[in-house]
XYZ file of C-alpha atoms in Angstrom:
281
model
C -48.304 -33.657 170.872
C -48.192 -34.980 167.333
C -51.363 -36.729 166.220
C -50.157 -38.171 162.900
C -48.438 -41.518 163.281
C -47.631 -44.868 161.753
C -48.243 -46.496 165.116
C -48.776 -45.257 168.627
C -46.913 -46.582 171.631
C -49.071 -45.548 174.552
C -47.281 -45.534 177.879
C -49.821 -45.160 180.678
C -50.961 -47.587 183.341
C -48.489 -50.037 181.859
C -47.606 -50.317 178.186
C -50.354 -50.600 175.580
C -50.164 -50.389 171.799
C -52.742 -48.821 169.535
C -51.891 -49.184 165.851
C -53.018 -46.442 163.521
C -52.026 -48.448 160.487
C -50.922 -46.663 157.348
C -50.554 -43.580 159.492
C -54.044 -43.392 158.161
C -56.444 -43.458 161.076
C -56.469 -40.810 163.711
C -59.240 -39.499 165.853
C -60.811 -36.208 164.745
C -59.173 -34.175 164.351
C -33.945 -38.983 140.353
C -33.955 -40.981 137.558
C -34.264 -43.959 139.817
C -35.025 -47.275 138.156
C -36.778 -50.306 139.511
C -34.460 -51.734 142.115
C -34.490 -53.340 145.531
C -32.143 -52.937 148.453
C -31.851 -56.723 148.654
C -30.722 -56.860 145.053
C -28.192 -54.137 145.716
C -26.693 -56.200 148.519
C -26.525 -59.319 146.370
C -24.959 -57.507 143.445
C -21.796 -55.470 143.442
C -22.810 -51.920 144.222
C -21.053 -49.636 141.786
C -20.693 -46.183 143.237
C -19.981 -43.379 140.745
C -16.679 -41.737 141.604
C -18.347 -38.338 141.841
C -20.583 -39.596 144.667
C -17.621 -39.979 147.026
C -16.110 -37.425 149.407
C -19.104 -35.073 149.375
C -19.840 -32.400 151.947
C -22.832 -32.637 154.268
C -24.714 -30.009 152.276
C -24.044 -31.820 148.997
C -25.428 -35.049 150.470
C -28.551 -33.259 151.687
C -29.074 -31.611 148.313
C -28.793 -34.960 146.520
C -31.118 -36.590 149.056
C -33.848 -34.053 148.319
C -33.253 -34.248 144.557
C -33.612 -38.045 144.684
C -37.308 -37.546 145.487
C -38.066 -35.974 142.108
C -38.535 -39.293 140.299
C -39.729 -41.316 143.276
C -42.866 -43.286 142.389
C -43.187 -45.933 145.108
C -41.541 -47.241 148.257
C -41.690 -50.475 150.235
C -40.292 -50.301 153.763
C -40.238 -52.111 157.084
C -40.449 -50.640 160.579
C -39.565 -52.507 163.768
C -39.982 -51.009 167.236
C -39.517 -52.485 170.710
C -40.472 -50.635 173.885
C -39.259 -51.935 177.256
C -39.496 -50.844 180.856
C -36.187 -50.433 182.679
C -35.342 -51.158 186.315
C -33.314 -48.849 188.558
C -30.098 -50.313 187.151
C -31.147 -49.566 183.588
C -31.821 -53.189 182.657
C -34.915 -54.272 180.730
C -37.697 -55.884 182.734
C -40.113 -58.285 181.064
C -40.169 -59.048 177.363
C -41.344 -55.609 176.303
C -43.692 -54.867 173.435
C -42.821 -55.426 169.784
C -44.214 -53.817 166.652
C -43.422 -54.871 163.077
C -44.890 -52.966 160.119
C -44.355 -53.481 156.402
C -45.569 -50.520 154.376
C -46.159 -49.997 150.651
C -46.624 -46.471 149.335
C -47.428 -45.085 145.895
C -46.851 -41.361 145.409
C -48.661 -38.882 143.204
C -47.143 -35.941 141.337
C -49.163 -33.565 143.503
C -46.957 -31.625 145.913
C -47.480 -30.073 149.326
C -46.726 -26.470 150.276
C -43.035 -27.322 150.771
C -42.687 -28.883 147.324
C -42.691 -32.533 148.401
C -44.757 -35.224 146.669
C -47.884 -36.431 148.442
C -49.157 -39.965 148.989
C -51.604 -41.465 146.517
C -52.068 -44.942 148.033
C -50.709 -46.588 151.175
C -50.913 -50.140 152.530
C -49.659 -51.525 155.863
C -49.385 -54.973 157.405
C -48.898 -54.608 161.157
C -47.933 -57.152 163.818
C -48.148 -55.938 167.412
C -47.119 -58.633 169.880
C -48.594 -61.274 167.570
C -51.818 -59.392 166.805
C -51.969 -58.812 163.046
C -53.886 -56.112 161.212
C -53.938 -54.668 157.694
C -54.939 -51.260 156.457
C -55.176 -49.508 153.110
C -55.697 -45.844 152.273
C -56.686 -44.480 148.878
C -56.094 -40.742 149.022
C -57.598 -40.238 145.555
C -60.933 -41.725 146.629
C -60.447 -40.554 150.224
C -61.251 -44.024 151.550
C -59.852 -46.178 154.362
C -60.010 -49.976 154.483
C -59.228 -52.058 157.576
C -58.739 -55.757 158.316
C -58.483 -56.483 162.039
C -59.845 -60.051 162.006
C -57.932 -61.616 159.079
C -61.137 -61.774 157.024
C -60.129 -59.234 154.424
C -60.033 -55.468 153.971
C -63.357 -53.699 154.478
C -64.132 -50.037 154.001
C -64.217 -48.033 157.202
C -67.067 -45.528 157.252
C -66.923 -44.184 160.804
C -66.990 -40.453 161.355
C -64.126 -40.259 163.894
C -61.295 -41.213 161.550
C -59.658 -39.692 158.513
C -56.569 -40.407 156.371
C -53.201 -39.144 157.573
C -49.952 -39.803 155.749
C -47.356 -37.574 157.396
C -45.007 -40.386 158.363
C -44.403 -41.803 154.903
C -40.892 -42.110 153.436
C -41.044 -38.658 151.868
C -42.371 -37.294 155.155
C -39.294 -38.715 156.846
C -36.936 -37.127 154.291
C -38.803 -33.836 154.606
C -38.516 -33.792 158.401
C -34.852 -34.747 158.259
C -33.897 -32.139 155.670
C -36.022 -29.253 156.926
C -35.105 -29.626 160.595
C -31.349 -29.837 160.080
C -29.804 -26.416 159.511
C -26.262 -27.409 158.622
C -24.946 -23.853 158.524
C -25.922 -23.160 162.134
C -26.374 -26.507 163.846
C -23.852 -29.366 163.755
C -26.183 -31.706 165.596
C -25.320 -34.632 163.297
C -21.894 -36.135 162.801
C -21.434 -37.375 159.246
C -19.177 -40.329 158.479
C -18.524 -41.876 155.087
C -18.394 -45.600 154.288
C -17.803 -47.349 150.971
C -21.529 -47.336 150.177
C -23.245 -44.840 152.511
C -23.108 -41.476 154.241
C -24.106 -41.969 157.885
C -25.538 -39.132 159.980
C -25.427 -39.873 163.716
C -26.492 -38.003 166.830
C -26.091 -39.006 170.481
C -27.332 -36.858 173.330
C -30.361 -34.882 174.470
C -32.217 -32.994 171.774
C -35.935 -32.313 171.734
C -36.163 -31.599 168.008
C -34.514 -34.875 167.083
C -36.734 -36.811 169.460
C -39.676 -35.173 167.707
C -38.267 -36.490 164.406
C -38.040 -40.005 165.850
C -41.607 -39.641 167.077
C -42.735 -38.646 163.583
C -41.019 -41.571 161.878
C -41.758 -44.348 164.341
C -44.946 -42.918 165.844
C -43.905 -43.061 169.483
C -46.649 -41.745 171.709
C -44.312 -41.198 174.646
C -44.880 -38.215 176.933
C -43.672 -35.173 174.983
C -43.795 -32.437 177.610
C -40.045 -32.484 178.320
C -38.510 -33.267 174.963
C -35.113 -31.782 175.806
C -34.645 -34.299 178.630
C -34.901 -37.286 176.306
C -31.723 -39.218 175.480
C -31.525 -39.870 171.737
C -29.213 -42.150 169.765
C -30.139 -41.734 166.108
C -28.501 -42.773 162.813
C -29.594 -42.159 159.210
C -27.850 -44.139 156.452
C -27.964 -42.535 153.000
C -27.033 -44.632 149.970
C -24.214 -43.345 147.781
C -25.793 -45.083 144.808
C -29.083 -43.182 144.609
C -29.069 -40.977 147.758
C -32.092 -42.620 149.314
C -32.349 -43.150 153.072
C -31.919 -46.918 153.293
C -31.913 -47.288 157.073
C -32.748 -45.363 160.226
C -32.021 -46.724 163.688
C -32.885 -45.175 167.019
C -32.595 -45.752 170.731
C -34.526 -43.465 173.041
C -34.624 -43.429 176.837
C -37.192 -41.466 178.778
C -38.778 -41.322 182.223
C -42.574 -41.022 182.415
C -44.372 -40.868 185.769
C -41.176 -42.040 187.492
C -40.956 -45.111 185.255
C -37.994 -45.551 182.916
C -38.596 -46.697 179.339
C -36.383 -47.539 176.397
C -37.463 -47.629 172.771
C -35.326 -49.127 170.020
C -36.353 -49.111 166.387
C -35.211 -49.706 162.851
C -36.550 -48.439 159.531
C -35.349 -50.319 156.441
C -35.987 -49.346 152.853
C -36.833 -52.567 151.002
C -37.418 -51.258 147.480
C -37.952 -48.178 145.332
C -40.133 -47.756 142.225
C -41.061 -51.438 141.991
C -44.848 -51.232 142.421
C -47.444 -49.594 140.174
C -50.463 -50.943 142.035
C -50.952 -52.378 145.512
C -51.943 -55.965 144.753
C -53.537 -56.528 148.161
C -56.110 -53.816 147.334
C -56.743 -54.461 143.640
C -60.233 -55.933 144.202
C -61.470 -53.143 146.462
C -64.156 -50.786 145.181
């Protein structure tokens, strides 16, 4: 089971949430310019003619290349997990998670050539319970705020920074796990402004990708039995992943669950420092 997550949806003896904010706390162990997705929607999006009618491989190549000049990302994650009755209808109000994440990247790269996280800040709302967390990978420090009294350094010995599920981590998982020459698991469609990659069906690898992005802690022993409905939207303007949506259905201990989630890219390269952490030592 994966142990690096943005949040953990724990399904046992009911449904409980345990937020590992910033994907930063876990037990032991492009020439892009400053722009926002909101601004792009408000303004006329001018798509270069050469960015139309590309092949799947060309889109993937441009997606990976877009990371070269990536400096920072602001994104939002929403997840709802519900229990289903025998007819497949939701019972109760379910559990809701809303996370806004700010990430600043360094020029240091991992073994696969992808940039690593320098600083990461999350504001998390789980069924009305709000927490904040900040990770400074340069100083190797974690700060938590679980009582709305401000971020305080965490010094416990059972936690350490983890940043696998950042935006670049998502792109890495998506690009490395999709072998286009051998596996047509995704169906690509083209719109005026995006290339959309969609998969519907049972696929353990893709469920694992959803787990990595949204941090679902659902039982992972029978991944190939999980029904997955997954869509990645890639912008034609700068080849960033601007939205990911998922719906997952799974049975655990004879109880049926459904998870729906949405990742939205809010901005790229618009932050040099995380203001919420500027006074921390």
